[in-house]
Tab-separated table of C-alpha atoms in Angstrom:
chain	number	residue	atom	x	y	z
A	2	UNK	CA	34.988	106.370	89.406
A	3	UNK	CA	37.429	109.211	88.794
A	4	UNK	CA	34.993	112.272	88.305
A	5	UNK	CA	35.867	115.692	86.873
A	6	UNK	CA	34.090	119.314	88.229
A	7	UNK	CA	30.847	118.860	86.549
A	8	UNK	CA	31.117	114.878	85.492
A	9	UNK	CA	28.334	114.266	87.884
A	10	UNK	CA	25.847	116.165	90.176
A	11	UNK	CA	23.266	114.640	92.814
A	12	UNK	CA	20.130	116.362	93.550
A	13	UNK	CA	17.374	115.431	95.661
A	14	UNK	CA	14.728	117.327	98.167
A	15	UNK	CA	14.852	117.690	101.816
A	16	UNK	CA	11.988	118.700	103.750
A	17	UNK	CA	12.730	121.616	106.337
A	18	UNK	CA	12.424	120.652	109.816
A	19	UNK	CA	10.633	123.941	110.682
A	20	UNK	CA	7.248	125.793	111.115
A	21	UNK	CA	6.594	129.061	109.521
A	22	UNK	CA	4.223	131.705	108.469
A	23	UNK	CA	3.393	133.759	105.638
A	24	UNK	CA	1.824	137.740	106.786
A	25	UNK	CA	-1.218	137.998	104.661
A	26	UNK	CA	-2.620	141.514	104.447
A	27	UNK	CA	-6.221	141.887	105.922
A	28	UNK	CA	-9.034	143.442	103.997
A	29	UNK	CA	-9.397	144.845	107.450
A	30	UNK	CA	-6.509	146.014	107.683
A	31	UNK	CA	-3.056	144.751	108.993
A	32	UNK	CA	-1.966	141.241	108.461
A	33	UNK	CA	-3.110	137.492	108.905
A	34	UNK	CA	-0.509	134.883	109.877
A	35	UNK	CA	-0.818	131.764	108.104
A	36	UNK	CA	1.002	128.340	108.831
A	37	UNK	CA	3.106	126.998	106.288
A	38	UNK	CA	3.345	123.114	106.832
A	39	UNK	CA	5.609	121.430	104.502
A	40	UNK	CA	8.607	123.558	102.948
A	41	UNK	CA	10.953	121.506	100.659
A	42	UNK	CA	14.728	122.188	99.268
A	43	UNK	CA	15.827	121.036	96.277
A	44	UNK	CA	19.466	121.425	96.275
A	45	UNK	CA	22.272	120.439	93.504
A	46	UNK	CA	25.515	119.424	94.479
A	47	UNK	CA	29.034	118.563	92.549
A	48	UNK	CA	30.037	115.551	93.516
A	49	UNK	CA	33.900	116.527	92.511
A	50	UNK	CA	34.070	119.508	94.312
A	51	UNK	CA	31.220	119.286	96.784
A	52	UNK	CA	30.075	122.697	95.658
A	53	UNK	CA	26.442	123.251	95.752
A	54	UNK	CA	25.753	124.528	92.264
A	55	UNK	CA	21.758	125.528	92.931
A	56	UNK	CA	18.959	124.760	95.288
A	57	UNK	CA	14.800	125.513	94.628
A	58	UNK	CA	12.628	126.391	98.107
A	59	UNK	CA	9.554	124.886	97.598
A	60	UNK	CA	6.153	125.387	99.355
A	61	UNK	CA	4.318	122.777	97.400
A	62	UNK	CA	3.184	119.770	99.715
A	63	UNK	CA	5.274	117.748	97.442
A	64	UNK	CA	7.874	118.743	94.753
A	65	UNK	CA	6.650	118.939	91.389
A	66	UNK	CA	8.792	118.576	88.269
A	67	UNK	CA	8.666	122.350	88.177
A	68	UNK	CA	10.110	122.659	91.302
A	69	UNK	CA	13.186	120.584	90.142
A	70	UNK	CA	13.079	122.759	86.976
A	71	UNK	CA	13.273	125.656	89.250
A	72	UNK	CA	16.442	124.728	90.532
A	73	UNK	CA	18.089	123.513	87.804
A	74	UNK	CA	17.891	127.295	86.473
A	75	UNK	CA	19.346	128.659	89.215
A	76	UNK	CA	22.299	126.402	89.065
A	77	UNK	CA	22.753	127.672	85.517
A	78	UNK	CA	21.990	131.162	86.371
A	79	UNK	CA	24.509	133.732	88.114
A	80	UNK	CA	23.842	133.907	91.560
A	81	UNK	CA	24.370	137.331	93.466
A	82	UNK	CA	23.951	138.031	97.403
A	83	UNK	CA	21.005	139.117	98.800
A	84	UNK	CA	20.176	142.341	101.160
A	85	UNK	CA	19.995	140.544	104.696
A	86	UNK	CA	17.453	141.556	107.040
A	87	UNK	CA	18.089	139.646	109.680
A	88	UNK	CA	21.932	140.729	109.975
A	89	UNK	CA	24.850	142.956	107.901
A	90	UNK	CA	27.439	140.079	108.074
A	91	UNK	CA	25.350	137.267	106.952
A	92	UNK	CA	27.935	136.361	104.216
A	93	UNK	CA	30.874	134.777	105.212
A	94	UNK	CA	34.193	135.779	103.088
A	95	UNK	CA	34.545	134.606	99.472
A	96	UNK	CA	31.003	133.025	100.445
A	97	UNK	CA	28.511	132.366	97.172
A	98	UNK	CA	27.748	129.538	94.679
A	99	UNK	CA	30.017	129.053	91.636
A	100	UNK	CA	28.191	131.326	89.478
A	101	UNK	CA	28.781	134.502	91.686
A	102	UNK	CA	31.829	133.321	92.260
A	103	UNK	CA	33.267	133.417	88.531
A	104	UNK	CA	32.099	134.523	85.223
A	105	UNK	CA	33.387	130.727	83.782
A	106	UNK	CA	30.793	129.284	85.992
A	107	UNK	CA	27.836	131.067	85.093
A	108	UNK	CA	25.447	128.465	82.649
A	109	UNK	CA	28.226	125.534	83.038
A	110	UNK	CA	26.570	122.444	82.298
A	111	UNK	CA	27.033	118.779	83.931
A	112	UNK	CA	27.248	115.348	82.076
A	113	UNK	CA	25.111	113.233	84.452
A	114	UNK	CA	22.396	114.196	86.826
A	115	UNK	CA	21.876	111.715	89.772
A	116	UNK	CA	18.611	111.199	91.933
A	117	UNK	CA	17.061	109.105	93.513
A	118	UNK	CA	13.882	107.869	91.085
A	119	UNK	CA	11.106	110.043	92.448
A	120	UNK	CA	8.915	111.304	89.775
A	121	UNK	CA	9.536	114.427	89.904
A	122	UNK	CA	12.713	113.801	89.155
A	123	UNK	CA	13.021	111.595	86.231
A	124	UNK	CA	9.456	112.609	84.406
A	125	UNK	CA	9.849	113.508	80.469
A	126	UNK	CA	9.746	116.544	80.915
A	127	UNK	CA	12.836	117.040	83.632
A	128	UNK	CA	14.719	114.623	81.490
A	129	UNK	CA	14.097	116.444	77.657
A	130	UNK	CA	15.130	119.842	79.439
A	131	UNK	CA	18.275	118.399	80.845
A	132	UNK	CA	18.905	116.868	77.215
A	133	UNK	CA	18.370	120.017	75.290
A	134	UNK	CA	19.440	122.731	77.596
A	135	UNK	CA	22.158	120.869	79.932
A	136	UNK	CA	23.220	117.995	77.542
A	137	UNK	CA	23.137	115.769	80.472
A	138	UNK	CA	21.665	112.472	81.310
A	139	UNK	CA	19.668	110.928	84.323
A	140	UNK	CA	20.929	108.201	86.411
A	141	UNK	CA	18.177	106.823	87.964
A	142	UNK	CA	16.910	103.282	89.381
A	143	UNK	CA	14.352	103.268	86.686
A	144	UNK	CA	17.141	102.290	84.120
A	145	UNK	CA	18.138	98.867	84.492
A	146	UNK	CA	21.820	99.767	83.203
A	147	UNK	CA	22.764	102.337	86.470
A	148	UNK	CA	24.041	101.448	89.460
A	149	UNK	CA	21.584	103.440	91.379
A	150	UNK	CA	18.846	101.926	93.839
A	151	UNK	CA	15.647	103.554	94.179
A	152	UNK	CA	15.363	105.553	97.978
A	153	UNK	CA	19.048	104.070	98.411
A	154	UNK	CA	21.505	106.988	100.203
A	155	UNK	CA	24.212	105.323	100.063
A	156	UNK	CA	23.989	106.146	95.914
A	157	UNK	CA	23.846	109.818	96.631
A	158	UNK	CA	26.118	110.177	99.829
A	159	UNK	CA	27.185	113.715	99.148
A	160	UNK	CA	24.022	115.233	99.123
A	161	UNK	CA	22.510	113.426	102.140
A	162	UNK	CA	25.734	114.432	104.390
A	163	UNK	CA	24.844	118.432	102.847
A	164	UNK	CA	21.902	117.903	104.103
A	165	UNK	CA	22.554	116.987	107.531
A	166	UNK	CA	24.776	119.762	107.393
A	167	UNK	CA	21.834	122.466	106.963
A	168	UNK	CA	19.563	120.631	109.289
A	169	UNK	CA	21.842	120.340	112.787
A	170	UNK	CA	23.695	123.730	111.531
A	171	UNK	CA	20.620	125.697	111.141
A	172	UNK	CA	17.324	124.806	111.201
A	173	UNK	CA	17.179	122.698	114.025
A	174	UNK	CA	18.532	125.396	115.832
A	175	UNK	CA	15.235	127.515	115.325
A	176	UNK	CA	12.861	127.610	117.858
A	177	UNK	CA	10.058	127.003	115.835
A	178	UNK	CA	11.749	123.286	114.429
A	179	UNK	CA	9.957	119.983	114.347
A	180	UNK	CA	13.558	118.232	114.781
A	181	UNK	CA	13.955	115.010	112.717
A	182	UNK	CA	11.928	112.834	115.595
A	183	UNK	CA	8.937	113.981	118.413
A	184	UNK	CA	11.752	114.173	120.875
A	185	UNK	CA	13.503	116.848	119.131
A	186	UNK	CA	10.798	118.985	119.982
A	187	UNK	CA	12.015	119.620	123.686
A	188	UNK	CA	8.431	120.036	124.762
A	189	UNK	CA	7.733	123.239	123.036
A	190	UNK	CA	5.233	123.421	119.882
A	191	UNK	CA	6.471	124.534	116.903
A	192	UNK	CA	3.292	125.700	115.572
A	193	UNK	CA	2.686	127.870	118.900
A	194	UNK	CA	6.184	129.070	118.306
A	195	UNK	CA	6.310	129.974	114.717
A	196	UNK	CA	2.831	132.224	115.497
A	197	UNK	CA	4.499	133.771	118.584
A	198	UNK	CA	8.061	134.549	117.137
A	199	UNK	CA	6.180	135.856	113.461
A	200	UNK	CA	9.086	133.540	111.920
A	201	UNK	CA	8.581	134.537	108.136
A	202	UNK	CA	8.984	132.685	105.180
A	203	UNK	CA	11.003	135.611	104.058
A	204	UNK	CA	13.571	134.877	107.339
A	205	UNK	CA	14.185	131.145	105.906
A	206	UNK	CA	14.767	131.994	102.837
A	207	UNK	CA	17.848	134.532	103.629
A	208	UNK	CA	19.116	132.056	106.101
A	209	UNK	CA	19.111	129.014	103.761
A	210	UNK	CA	20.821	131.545	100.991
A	211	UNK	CA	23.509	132.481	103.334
A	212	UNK	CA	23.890	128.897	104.925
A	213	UNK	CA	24.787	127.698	101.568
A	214	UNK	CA	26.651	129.793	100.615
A	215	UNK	CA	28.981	130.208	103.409
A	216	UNK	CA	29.477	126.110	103.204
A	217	UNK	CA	30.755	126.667	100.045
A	218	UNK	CA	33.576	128.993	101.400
A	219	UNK	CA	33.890	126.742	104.351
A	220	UNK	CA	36.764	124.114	104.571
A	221	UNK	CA	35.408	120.933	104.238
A	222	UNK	CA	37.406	117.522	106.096
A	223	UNK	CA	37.011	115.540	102.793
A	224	UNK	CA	38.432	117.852	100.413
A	225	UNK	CA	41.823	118.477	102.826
A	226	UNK	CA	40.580	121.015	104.319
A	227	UNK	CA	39.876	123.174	101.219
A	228	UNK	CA	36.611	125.240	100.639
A	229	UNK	CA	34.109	123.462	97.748
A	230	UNK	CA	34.606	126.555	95.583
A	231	UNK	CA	38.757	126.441	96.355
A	232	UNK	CA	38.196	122.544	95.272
A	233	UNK	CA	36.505	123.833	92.116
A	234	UNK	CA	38.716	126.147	91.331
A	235	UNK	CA	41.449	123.810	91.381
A	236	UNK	CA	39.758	121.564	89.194
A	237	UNK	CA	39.016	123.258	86.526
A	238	UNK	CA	42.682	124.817	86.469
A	239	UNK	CA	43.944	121.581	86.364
A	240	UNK	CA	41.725	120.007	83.751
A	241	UNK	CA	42.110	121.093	79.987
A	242	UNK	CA	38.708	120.803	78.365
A	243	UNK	CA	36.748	124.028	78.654
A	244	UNK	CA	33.375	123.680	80.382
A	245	UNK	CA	30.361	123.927	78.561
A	246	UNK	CA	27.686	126.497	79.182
A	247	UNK	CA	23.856	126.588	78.686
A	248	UNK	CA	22.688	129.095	75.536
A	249	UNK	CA	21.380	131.633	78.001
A	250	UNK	CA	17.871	131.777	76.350
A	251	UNK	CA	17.321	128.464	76.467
């Protein structure tokens, strides 16, 4: 169908193929590296625009309805760029999500909210927050009305091509990554490598902040070449009904 900015968004979770470690301090002094096995992204994208609106990073072994929750407020919340370690140019130009990008975009709220039927997703208490706070609904295979098909990525294609974005863009450039398959691995062990490199938690999360934002300012081949946010932009220009926003203590 003919979708608006903010008609529909699709979120799902994507686990990070990539070892890291947390520095513990030691009673003893110093600090204790310890593995971090399973790290998940839960990411929300417009399908109109293509703009990722929020994301959640997620060290649970499995994501949790708060996890989701978690990333549903950051959509709504104004995002702002973070001090970089790791480099001083991190940030591409015009680079952020909508809600650092403009003050209309800060708390704007979406009319349907697309997954794929996991639990976490779709639980009561997901769905009454996205009712009361959002004003959106779930399509999800659970209801026998939606087009949706549970595990089906062909319902949700925007968010799986993101996400193959962020893996053979970034992460599976890392030396510590698992790859998606055992042969990805080029012989090396990424457990060996994540203890021997020290790669911190703390490094993924300012790369996966500045990877999505700069695809947001990036030209993308199915929008005619125009940036997500440019795309956005445009929309909203063009369309005449103001777009709603969240009460802010809700």
């Amino acid at each position: 169908p003919h979708l608006k900015a903010y008609d529909r968004v699709e979120c799902d979770a994507h686990k990070l193929d990539v070892r890291m470690v947390v520095m513990v301090p030691s009673p003893h002094g110093g600090h204790e590296p310890r593995k971090i096995h399973r790290l998940w992204v839960i990411v929300i994208i417009d399908v109109a625009s293509r703009a990722v609106l929020g994301y959640h990073l997620s060290l649970h072994r499995e994501c949790s309805a708060e996890d989701v929750l978690r990333a549903v407020k950051h959509a709504l919340t104004r995002w702002s760029p973070r001090e970089l370690q790791f480099s001083q140019n991190g940030y591409a130009e015009e680079a952020g999500l909508p809600s650092g990008h403009h003050d209309r975009y800060v708390g704007a709220c979406w009319n349907e909210f697309s997954v794929d039927g996991a639990m976490a997703n779709v639980c009561a208490r997901v769905e009454q927050q996205l009712l009361d706070v959002v004003g959106s609904t779930i399509l999800k295979p659970q209801d026998p009305s939606c087009y949706s098909s549970r595990r089906s990525k062909d319902d949700r294609p925007f968010i799986e091509s993101f996400f193959r974005q962020l893996a053979q863009g970034g992460f599976h450039r890392l030396s510590p990554t698992t790859g998606s398959s055992p042969k990805d691995k080029r012989g090396v062990d990424p457990d060996e490598m994540a203890n021997a490199t020290q790669f911190q938690l703390e490094y993924a999360e300012e790369l996966l902040d500045t990877m999505i934002a700069n695809y947001n300012a990036t030209p993308h081949s199915g929008l005619g070449f125009r940036s997500p946010l440019t795309q956005l932009d445009f929309l909203c220009a063009k369309e005449s009904a103001s777009i709603r926003q969240a009460d802010a203590p809700e």
